[in-house]
Amino acid sequence: MSANEANPNPTPGDAQTPAEPGGDQAAPPPAEAGLEQRLAELEAKHASVSDAYLRAKADAENTRRRAEEEMSKARKFAVEAFAESLLPVRDSLEAAITLQGSDKPATTEQMLEGVHATLRQLNSALERNKVLPIDPPVGTKFDPHQHQAIGMVPADQEANTVVTVLQKGFLIAERVLRPALVMVAAPK
């Protein structure tokens, strides 16, 4: 039985094509050749994009690692400039102690002058490192973000205003390091 006898209504796809001379496989139809070329182009593009992705990922990882190293160094040496600015204060205090232990000790006036000079050095070192005092003048409105009220006292000024400063507070780069301890006017 032939192929045409088995199927009385042959379709174009059912027809057998004779084998090409010189080989068992026929040349791909033009549509398949276009698809293979397109597949090769897409595979090349995929390889290119994959390579770019891996490079970008490695670059991001290197950037992250470098940033972590820089942050670690910054944390480790952040206090270096501050400590360096305090060394003259330490030297002045040591000189005062050495002078008092010598054969000719300093007078009270000389010691007081030296203490004032050392305090100026300390204040200068603090200012250079953005450590600024919180010393509100009398009558300043109480600010719970910068002041800590120790108590309320009757006063001839508006309620909830600073009457006295018991201890200065300090800011470091606009952040409260220690609030000022204050007495506040009581309501009348």
Short mmCIF file of C-alpha atoms in Angstrom, two decimals:
data_model
loop_
_atom_site.label_atom_id
_atom_site.label_comp_id
_atom_site.label_asym_id
_atom_site.label_seq_id
_atom_site.Cartn_x
_atom_site.Cartn_y
_atom_site.Cartn_z
CA MET A 1 0.00 0.00 0.00
CA SER A 2 1.37 3.35 -0.99
CA ALA A 3 1.14 6.58 0.95
CA ASN A 4 -1.50 7.91 -1.42
CA GLU A 5 -3.62 4.79 -1.06
CA ALA A 6 -3.62 4.96 2.74
CA ASN A 7 -4.72 8.60 2.69
CA PRO A 8 -7.04 9.35 -0.20
CA ASN A 9 -6.85 13.14 0.47
CA PRO A 10 -3.17 13.94 0.77
CA THR A 11 -2.12 17.30 2.22
CA PRO A 12 1.01 19.15 1.21
CA GLY A 13 2.72 18.21 4.47
CA ASP A 14 2.00 14.52 3.88
CA ALA A 15 3.83 14.41 0.61
CA GLN A 16 7.19 12.80 0.82
CA THR A 17 9.97 14.77 -0.62
CA PRO A 18 12.63 12.88 -2.40
CA ALA A 19 15.97 12.82 -0.61
CA GLU A 20 18.56 15.30 -1.79
CA PRO A 21 21.34 13.71 -3.73
CA GLY A 22 24.58 13.59 -1.73
CA GLY A 23 23.11 13.41 1.80
CA ASP A 24 20.35 12.28 4.06
CA GLN A 25 19.47 15.77 5.40
CA ALA A 26 17.77 18.40 3.37
CA ALA A 27 18.86 22.07 3.56
CA PRO A 28 16.75 23.97 6.12
CA PRO A 29 13.97 26.00 4.64
CA PRO A 30 14.63 29.78 4.50
CA ALA A 31 12.37 30.44 7.54
CA GLU A 32 14.41 28.06 9.73
CA ALA A 33 17.69 29.68 8.62
CA GLY A 34 16.35 33.07 9.74
CA LEU A 35 15.32 31.63 13.10
CA GLU A 36 18.76 30.06 13.63
CA GLN A 37 20.42 33.37 12.79
CA ARG A 38 18.09 35.18 15.21
CA LEU A 39 18.84 32.59 17.91
CA ALA A 40 22.58 33.07 17.41
CA GLU A 41 22.14 36.86 17.67
CA LEU A 42 20.09 36.52 20.88
CA GLU A 43 22.64 34.11 22.39
CA ALA A 44 25.44 36.58 21.62
CA LYS A 45 23.43 39.42 23.15
CA HIS A 46 22.66 37.27 26.21
CA ALA A 47 26.37 36.55 26.65
CA SER A 48 27.13 40.26 26.35
CA VAL A 49 24.45 41.28 28.87
CA SER A 50 25.48 38.47 31.22
CA ASP A 51 29.10 39.64 31.07
CA ALA A 52 28.05 43.26 31.72
CA TYR A 53 25.91 42.11 34.67
CA LEU A 54 28.77 40.13 36.22
CA ARG A 55 31.13 43.10 35.79
CA ALA A 56 28.61 45.49 37.36
CA LYS A 57 28.01 43.06 40.23
CA ALA A 58 31.76 42.76 40.87
CA ASP A 59 32.15 46.55 40.68
CA ALA A 60 29.32 47.05 43.19
CA GLU A 61 30.87 44.47 45.52
CA ASN A 62 34.26 46.21 45.29
CA THR A 63 32.65 49.59 45.99
CA ARG A 64 30.80 48.16 49.01
CA ARG A 65 34.00 46.58 50.34
CA ARG A 66 35.98 49.83 49.89
CA ALA A 67 33.22 51.82 51.64
CA GLU A 68 33.25 49.36 54.56
CA GLU A 69 37.03 49.69 54.85
CA GLU A 70 36.82 53.50 54.79
CA MET A 71 34.08 53.49 57.45
CA SER A 72 36.15 51.18 59.61
CA LYS A 73 39.16 53.50 59.33
CA ALA A 74 36.98 56.55 60.00
CA ARG A 75 35.59 54.94 63.17
CA LYS A 76 39.02 53.86 64.30
CA PHE A 77 40.69 57.25 63.79
CA ALA A 78 37.73 59.64 64.29
CA VAL A 79 38.99 60.68 67.69
CA GLU A 80 42.52 61.33 66.40
CA ALA A 81 42.04 65.04 65.63
CA PHE A 82 40.23 65.60 68.90
CA ALA A 83 42.92 63.83 70.92
CA GLU A 84 45.62 65.79 69.10
CA SER A 85 43.95 69.09 70.03
CA LEU A 86 43.82 68.02 73.71
CA LEU A 87 47.54 67.26 73.97
CA PRO A 88 48.54 70.92 74.67
CA VAL A 89 46.01 70.98 77.53
CA ARG A 90 47.61 67.87 79.00
CA ASP A 91 51.08 69.41 78.58
CA SER A 92 49.97 72.55 80.45
CA LEU A 93 48.56 70.51 83.33
CA GLU A 94 51.76 68.45 83.58
CA ALA A 95 53.85 71.64 83.55
CA ALA A 96 51.76 73.04 86.44
CA ILE A 97 52.25 69.87 88.47
CA THR A 98 55.99 69.88 87.75
CA LEU A 99 56.26 73.55 88.72
CA GLN A 100 54.48 72.95 92.03
CA GLY A 101 56.86 70.12 92.85
CA SER A 102 59.96 72.21 92.13
CA ASP A 103 62.23 74.11 94.57
CA LYS A 104 60.46 77.36 93.69
CA PRO A 105 56.68 76.63 93.57
CA ALA A 106 54.33 78.99 91.77
CA THR A 107 52.32 81.57 93.68
CA THR A 108 48.56 81.33 93.91
CA GLU A 109 48.23 84.12 91.31
CA GLN A 110 50.58 82.29 88.91
CA MET A 111 48.67 79.04 89.39
CA LEU A 112 45.35 80.81 88.80
CA GLU A 113 46.74 82.44 85.65
CA GLY A 114 47.97 79.02 84.46
CA VAL A 115 44.56 77.45 85.15
CA HIS A 116 42.85 80.18 83.11
CA ALA A 117 45.34 79.68 80.26
CA THR A 118 44.74 75.91 80.35
CA LEU A 119 40.97 76.45 80.33
CA ARG A 120 41.33 78.69 77.26
CA GLN A 121 43.34 75.94 75.54
CA LEU A 122 40.67 73.39 76.43
CA ASN A 123 37.83 75.62 75.20
CA SER A 124 39.73 76.26 71.97
CA ALA A 125 40.27 72.53 71.45
CA LEU A 126 36.58 71.84 72.05
CA GLU A 127 35.49 74.60 69.65
CA ARG A 128 37.82 73.33 66.90
CA ASN A 129 36.12 69.97 67.24
CA LYS A 130 32.60 71.47 67.18
CA VAL A 131 31.92 70.87 70.88
CA LEU A 132 30.07 74.03 71.87
CA PRO A 133 28.65 75.04 75.26
CA ILE A 134 24.95 75.32 76.08
CA ASP A 135 24.83 78.21 78.55
CA PRO A 136 21.38 79.81 78.32
CA PRO A 137 21.09 83.36 79.67
CA VAL A 138 18.65 84.06 82.50
CA GLY A 139 15.13 84.48 81.14
CA THR A 140 15.61 82.07 78.22
CA LYS A 141 12.57 79.88 77.55
CA PHE A 142 13.14 76.36 78.86
CA ASP A 143 14.01 74.00 75.98
CA PRO A 144 13.71 70.32 76.96
CA HIS A 145 15.90 69.39 73.97
CA GLN A 146 18.88 71.34 75.36
CA HIS A 147 18.09 71.90 79.04
CA GLN A 148 17.40 69.60 81.95
CA ALA A 149 15.34 71.20 84.72
CA ILE A 150 16.60 70.29 88.17
CA GLY A 151 13.82 72.16 89.93
CA MET A 152 11.38 75.02 89.84
CA VAL A 153 11.78 78.13 91.99
CA PRO A 154 9.57 81.16 92.49
CA ALA A 155 10.95 84.04 90.46
CA ASP A 156 9.99 87.47 89.16
CA GLN A 157 10.09 86.33 85.55
CA GLU A 158 7.89 84.42 83.15
CA ALA A 159 7.08 80.81 84.08
CA ASN A 160 9.17 78.05 82.46
CA THR A 161 12.16 80.29 81.83
CA VAL A 162 15.72 79.70 83.01
CA VAL A 163 16.49 81.27 86.40
CA THR A 164 20.03 79.89 86.88
CA VAL A 165 22.40 77.53 85.11
CA LEU A 166 23.86 74.99 87.52
CA GLN A 167 26.04 73.26 84.93
CA LYS A 168 26.70 74.10 81.28
CA GLY A 169 25.61 71.64 78.67
CA PHE A 170 27.43 70.85 75.44
CA LEU A 171 26.57 70.28 71.80
CA ILE A 172 28.69 68.28 69.41
CA ALA A 173 27.98 69.23 65.80
CA GLU A 174 24.49 70.50 66.77
CA ARG A 175 23.66 67.31 68.71
CA VAL A 176 23.24 67.48 72.48
CA LEU A 177 26.18 65.81 74.18
CA ARG A 178 25.02 66.86 77.64
CA PRO A 179 22.03 69.09 78.45
CA ALA A 180 22.49 72.20 80.58
CA LEU A 181 21.29 71.69 84.18
CA VAL A 182 19.00 74.61 85.01
CA MET A 183 16.58 75.92 87.58
CA VAL A 184 13.31 77.09 86.03
CA ALA A 185 10.83 79.76 87.12
CA ALA A 186 7.70 78.30 88.70
CA PRO A 187 4.25 79.36 87.51
CA LYS A 188 2.75 82.18 89.57
#
